[in-house]
Amino acid sequence: PQAISSLLSKLTLDTVRVQFQAKILAERCTQKDTSYDSPMELLPIDPAWLECWAAALRASGTLEESKDIATKMGLHLPPPNPFIPEDLSLKPAPAENPVVPQLLSVESGLSIFHRQDDLFKQPKAQVTFYIYSPYFHQDVSSYLKTALWSQCVEEALQDYAYDAQIAGMGYTIQLSGGCLKLVLSGFNDKLHVLLEAVTDKMVA
């Protein structure tokens, strides 16, 4: 708490710095960065901005007034991150843990393997799906279409990429070793949420 308070105390209007990065500003950047020699420009902050921010800081601090000021300034909180874990409890490892994943179930066209981690002891999991289909490799055209489709799915998932990344989650989908390989990793409490997000894009 003391370290956090010390850091927050330094976030004042006297020390604030606003940074813009855009190609359209290139002509206005007449200075050079000392590390990479890239164009830059240091300017004082517009006094009108500082006055507006100062007015917000002078507010009474009620929730309603804070929301009203933020709305007028075009500010808002991001929506809740659906991938942030809530349950960080560990599953007990079996007394005799196998060295390699064991076959748990065999159904029509489906085999499930599992092994409990007993080394890192974190509430995380990795799930790998190997999806086999004769379509993937029946000809060059089918292979290229599947590869392109995989890239399109990953592009469509960019909506979730940032939230998943900061929540310690990850995913990949690609053609590999004669099959379509989907890998999900991260905190097991919300791994099913990530799976639903990925599969929704896959069938969209």
Tab-separated table of C-alpha atoms in Angstrom:
chain	number	residue	atom	x	y	z
A	1	PRO	CA	0.000	0.000	0.000
A	2	GLN	CA	2.785	2.467	0.809
A	3	ALA	CA	4.519	1.821	-2.507
A	4	ILE	CA	1.241	2.280	-4.366
A	5	SER	CA	0.456	5.505	-2.498
A	6	SER	CA	3.945	6.806	-3.223
A	7	LEU	CA	3.491	6.113	-6.925
A	8	LEU	CA	0.023	7.670	-7.054
A	9	SER	CA	1.304	10.812	-5.332
A	10	LYS	CA	3.559	11.441	-8.314
A	11	LEU	CA	0.629	11.454	-10.760
A	12	THR	CA	0.010	15.202	-10.743
A	13	LEU	CA	-0.615	17.869	-13.365
A	14	ASP	CA	2.897	19.154	-12.766
A	15	THR	CA	4.424	15.877	-13.923
A	16	VAL	CA	1.948	14.691	-16.554
A	17	ARG	CA	3.200	14.009	-20.065
A	18	VAL	CA	0.987	13.406	-23.099
A	19	GLN	CA	2.441	11.481	-26.015
A	20	PHE	CA	1.064	11.349	-29.552
A	21	GLN	CA	2.328	9.021	-32.268
A	22	ALA	CA	1.003	9.429	-35.810
A	23	LYS	CA	2.440	9.687	-39.317
A	24	ILE	CA	0.423	12.843	-39.998
A	25	LEU	CA	2.494	14.635	-37.328
A	26	ALA	CA	5.816	13.947	-39.083
A	27	GLU	CA	6.111	17.411	-40.634
A	28	ARG	CA	5.653	19.068	-37.230
A	29	CYS	CA	8.452	17.031	-35.659
A	30	THR	CA	11.621	19.081	-36.128
A	31	GLN	CA	13.682	17.538	-33.302
A	32	LYS	CA	15.456	14.168	-33.179
A	33	ASP	CA	15.215	11.432	-30.592
A	34	THR	CA	18.618	10.867	-28.942
A	35	SER	CA	18.304	7.072	-28.906
A	36	TYR	CA	16.984	6.198	-32.370
A	37	ASP	CA	17.345	9.516	-34.218
A	38	SER	CA	13.627	9.430	-35.009
A	39	PRO	CA	11.682	12.682	-35.535
A	40	MET	CA	10.014	14.150	-32.448
A	41	GLU	CA	8.825	17.438	-30.976
A	42	LEU	CA	8.549	18.519	-27.342
A	43	LEU	CA	5.797	21.048	-26.665
A	44	PRO	CA	4.150	22.444	-23.528
A	45	ILE	CA	0.695	21.112	-22.754
A	46	ASP	CA	-2.158	23.337	-23.864
A	47	PRO	CA	-3.202	25.485	-20.842
A	48	ALA	CA	-6.856	24.833	-21.686
A	49	TRP	CA	-6.258	21.120	-21.184
A	50	LEU	CA	-4.563	21.704	-17.831
A	51	GLU	CA	-7.408	23.954	-16.713
A	52	CYS	CA	-9.977	21.322	-17.669
A	53	TRP	CA	-8.086	18.596	-15.839
A	54	ALA	CA	-7.629	20.824	-12.802
A	55	ALA	CA	-11.377	21.448	-12.696
A	56	ALA	CA	-11.949	17.692	-12.653
A	57	LEU	CA	-9.506	17.314	-9.757
A	58	ARG	CA	-11.330	20.042	-7.821
A	59	ALA	CA	-14.619	18.150	-8.034
A	60	SER	CA	-16.347	17.036	-4.865
A	61	GLY	CA	-15.440	13.445	-5.579
A	62	THR	CA	-18.962	12.013	-5.719
A	63	LEU	CA	-19.544	9.178	-8.155
A	64	GLU	CA	-22.206	11.103	-10.069
A	65	GLU	CA	-20.075	14.217	-10.505
A	66	SER	CA	-17.053	12.192	-11.512
A	67	LYS	CA	-19.086	10.360	-14.162
A	68	ASP	CA	-20.513	13.645	-15.449
A	69	ILE	CA	-17.074	15.259	-15.764
A	70	ALA	CA	-15.604	12.178	-17.409
A	71	THR	CA	-18.485	12.023	-19.917
A	72	LYS	CA	-18.023	15.669	-20.867
A	73	MET	CA	-14.298	15.032	-21.384
A	74	GLY	CA	-15.001	11.991	-23.522
A	75	LEU	CA	-13.540	9.603	-20.938
A	76	HIS	CA	-14.954	6.286	-19.817
A	77	LEU	CA	-13.829	3.093	-18.143
A	78	PRO	CA	-13.282	0.058	-20.370
A	79	PRO	CA	-15.839	-2.755	-20.140
A	80	PRO	CA	-15.025	-5.563	-17.680
A	81	ASN	CA	-12.372	-7.966	-18.939
A	82	PRO	CA	-14.126	-11.354	-19.295
A	83	PHE	CA	-10.814	-13.237	-19.056
A	84	ILE	CA	-9.701	-12.011	-15.613
A	85	PRO	CA	-9.677	-15.105	-13.342
A	86	GLU	CA	-11.660	-15.173	-10.114
A	87	ASP	CA	-10.786	-18.627	-8.811
A	88	LEU	CA	-7.028	-19.101	-8.349
A	89	SER	CA	-7.243	-22.271	-6.270
A	90	LEU	CA	-5.046	-25.222	-7.204
A	91	LYS	CA	-6.356	-28.656	-8.037
A	92	PRO	CA	-4.662	-31.358	-5.935
A	93	ALA	CA	-2.232	-33.431	-7.978
A	94	PRO	CA	-2.609	-37.211	-7.816
A	95	ALA	CA	-0.237	-39.078	-5.533
A	96	GLU	CA	1.210	-40.980	-8.480
A	97	ASN	CA	1.222	-38.520	-11.337
A	98	PRO	CA	2.015	-40.070	-14.725
A	99	VAL	CA	4.960	-38.722	-16.693
A	100	VAL	CA	2.991	-38.288	-19.903
A	101	PRO	CA	-0.683	-37.386	-20.530
A	102	GLN	CA	-3.038	-40.331	-20.116
A	103	LEU	CA	-5.995	-41.287	-22.292
A	104	LEU	CA	-9.153	-40.488	-20.328
A	105	SER	CA	-11.924	-41.022	-22.840
A	106	VAL	CA	-12.520	-42.320	-26.338
A	107	GLU	CA	-15.751	-41.465	-28.100
A	108	SER	CA	-16.847	-41.284	-31.701
A	109	GLY	CA	-14.042	-39.349	-33.401
A	110	LEU	CA	-12.812	-37.916	-30.090
A	111	SER	CA	-9.928	-38.860	-27.786
A	112	ILE	CA	-9.132	-36.940	-24.583
A	113	PHE	CA	-5.702	-36.952	-22.925
A	114	HIS	CA	-4.799	-35.245	-19.632
A	115	ARG	CA	-1.930	-34.783	-17.208
A	116	GLN	CA	-1.983	-32.672	-14.042
A	117	ASP	CA	0.952	-30.293	-13.645
A	118	ASP	CA	3.009	-30.959	-10.515
A	119	LEU	CA	6.043	-28.784	-11.262
A	120	PHE	CA	4.994	-25.144	-11.646
A	121	LYS	CA	1.918	-25.435	-9.395
A	122	GLN	CA	-0.027	-22.530	-10.859
A	123	PRO	CA	-3.786	-22.318	-11.520
A	124	LYS	CA	-3.141	-22.487	-15.244
A	125	ALA	CA	-3.813	-24.983	-17.986
A	126	GLN	CA	-3.026	-25.602	-21.615
A	127	VAL	CA	-5.520	-27.255	-23.912
A	128	THR	CA	-4.538	-28.454	-27.368
A	129	PHE	CA	-7.071	-29.586	-29.960
A	130	TYR	CA	-5.893	-31.600	-32.957
A	131	ILE	CA	-8.631	-31.461	-35.584
A	132	TYR	CA	-8.225	-33.938	-38.431
A	133	SER	CA	-10.075	-33.770	-41.736
A	134	PRO	CA	-9.287	-35.197	-45.178
A	135	TYR	CA	-10.309	-31.834	-46.622
A	136	PHE	CA	-7.223	-30.072	-45.315
A	137	HIS	CA	-4.819	-32.006	-47.552
A	138	GLN	CA	-6.943	-33.332	-50.377
A	139	ASP	CA	-5.377	-30.800	-52.749
A	140	VAL	CA	-3.365	-27.590	-52.819
A	141	SER	CA	-6.453	-25.418	-53.103
A	142	SER	CA	-8.044	-26.931	-49.977
A	143	TYR	CA	-4.829	-26.547	-48.010
A	144	LEU	CA	-4.486	-22.892	-48.953
A	145	LYS	CA	-8.137	-22.205	-48.183
A	146	THR	CA	-7.755	-23.764	-44.717
A	147	ALA	CA	-4.565	-21.806	-44.029
A	148	LEU	CA	-6.232	-18.576	-45.159
A	149	TRP	CA	-9.301	-19.354	-43.057
A	150	SER	CA	-7.068	-19.881	-39.994
A	151	GLN	CA	-5.478	-16.476	-40.511
A	152	CYS	CA	-8.901	-14.864	-40.940
A	153	VAL	CA	-10.073	-16.396	-37.656
A	154	GLU	CA	-7.002	-15.041	-35.853
A	155	GLU	CA	-7.637	-11.624	-37.406
A	156	ALA	CA	-11.254	-11.708	-36.246
A	157	LEU	CA	-10.051	-12.603	-32.748
A	158	GLN	CA	-8.130	-9.337	-32.468
A	159	ASP	CA	-11.228	-8.013	-30.693
A	160	TYR	CA	-10.239	-10.239	-27.764
A	161	ALA	CA	-6.445	-10.231	-28.166
A	162	TYR	CA	-5.655	-7.330	-25.810
A	163	ASP	CA	-8.005	-8.397	-23.015
A	164	ALA	CA	-6.779	-11.990	-23.253
A	165	GLN	CA	-3.128	-10.961	-23.218
A	166	ILE	CA	-3.310	-8.735	-20.139
A	167	ALA	CA	-5.271	-11.484	-18.358
A	168	GLY	CA	-2.470	-13.972	-19.027
A	169	MET	CA	-4.366	-15.917	-21.697
A	170	GLY	CA	-3.249	-16.953	-25.155
A	171	TYR	CA	-4.367	-18.859	-28.239
A	172	THR	CA	-3.090	-20.005	-31.622
A	173	ILE	CA	-4.798	-21.687	-34.545
A	174	GLN	CA	-2.858	-23.062	-37.493
A	175	LEU	CA	-2.334	-25.984	-39.824
A	176	SER	CA	0.331	-28.228	-38.363
A	177	GLY	CA	1.413	-31.827	-38.913
A	178	GLY	CA	-1.495	-32.753	-41.143
A	179	CYS	CA	-4.193	-31.308	-38.878
A	180	LEU	CA	-5.696	-28.058	-37.680
A	181	LYS	CA	-4.125	-27.262	-34.314
A	182	LEU	CA	-5.880	-25.038	-31.783
A	183	VAL	CA	-3.979	-24.204	-28.581
A	184	LEU	CA	-5.450	-22.335	-25.603
A	185	SER	CA	-3.448	-21.462	-22.500
A	186	GLY	CA	-3.814	-19.407	-19.347
A	187	PHE	CA	-5.734	-19.415	-16.074
A	188	ASN	CA	-8.034	-22.414	-16.107
A	189	ASP	CA	-10.828	-20.493	-14.343
A	190	LYS	CA	-11.605	-18.541	-17.531
A	191	LEU	CA	-10.187	-20.875	-20.152
A	192	HIS	CA	-13.711	-21.919	-21.125
A	193	VAL	CA	-14.578	-18.255	-21.794
A	194	LEU	CA	-11.624	-18.001	-24.174
A	195	LEU	CA	-12.632	-21.280	-25.827
A	196	GLU	CA	-16.154	-19.992	-26.430
A	197	ALA	CA	-14.805	-16.748	-27.906
A	198	VAL	CA	-12.472	-18.637	-30.255
A	199	THR	CA	-14.981	-21.253	-31.379
A	200	ASP	CA	-17.650	-18.589	-31.964
A	201	LYS	CA	-15.300	-16.952	-34.479
A	202	MET	CA	-14.418	-20.311	-36.011
A	203	VAL	CA	-18.040	-21.098	-36.884
A	204	ALA	CA	-19.087	-17.515	-37.705
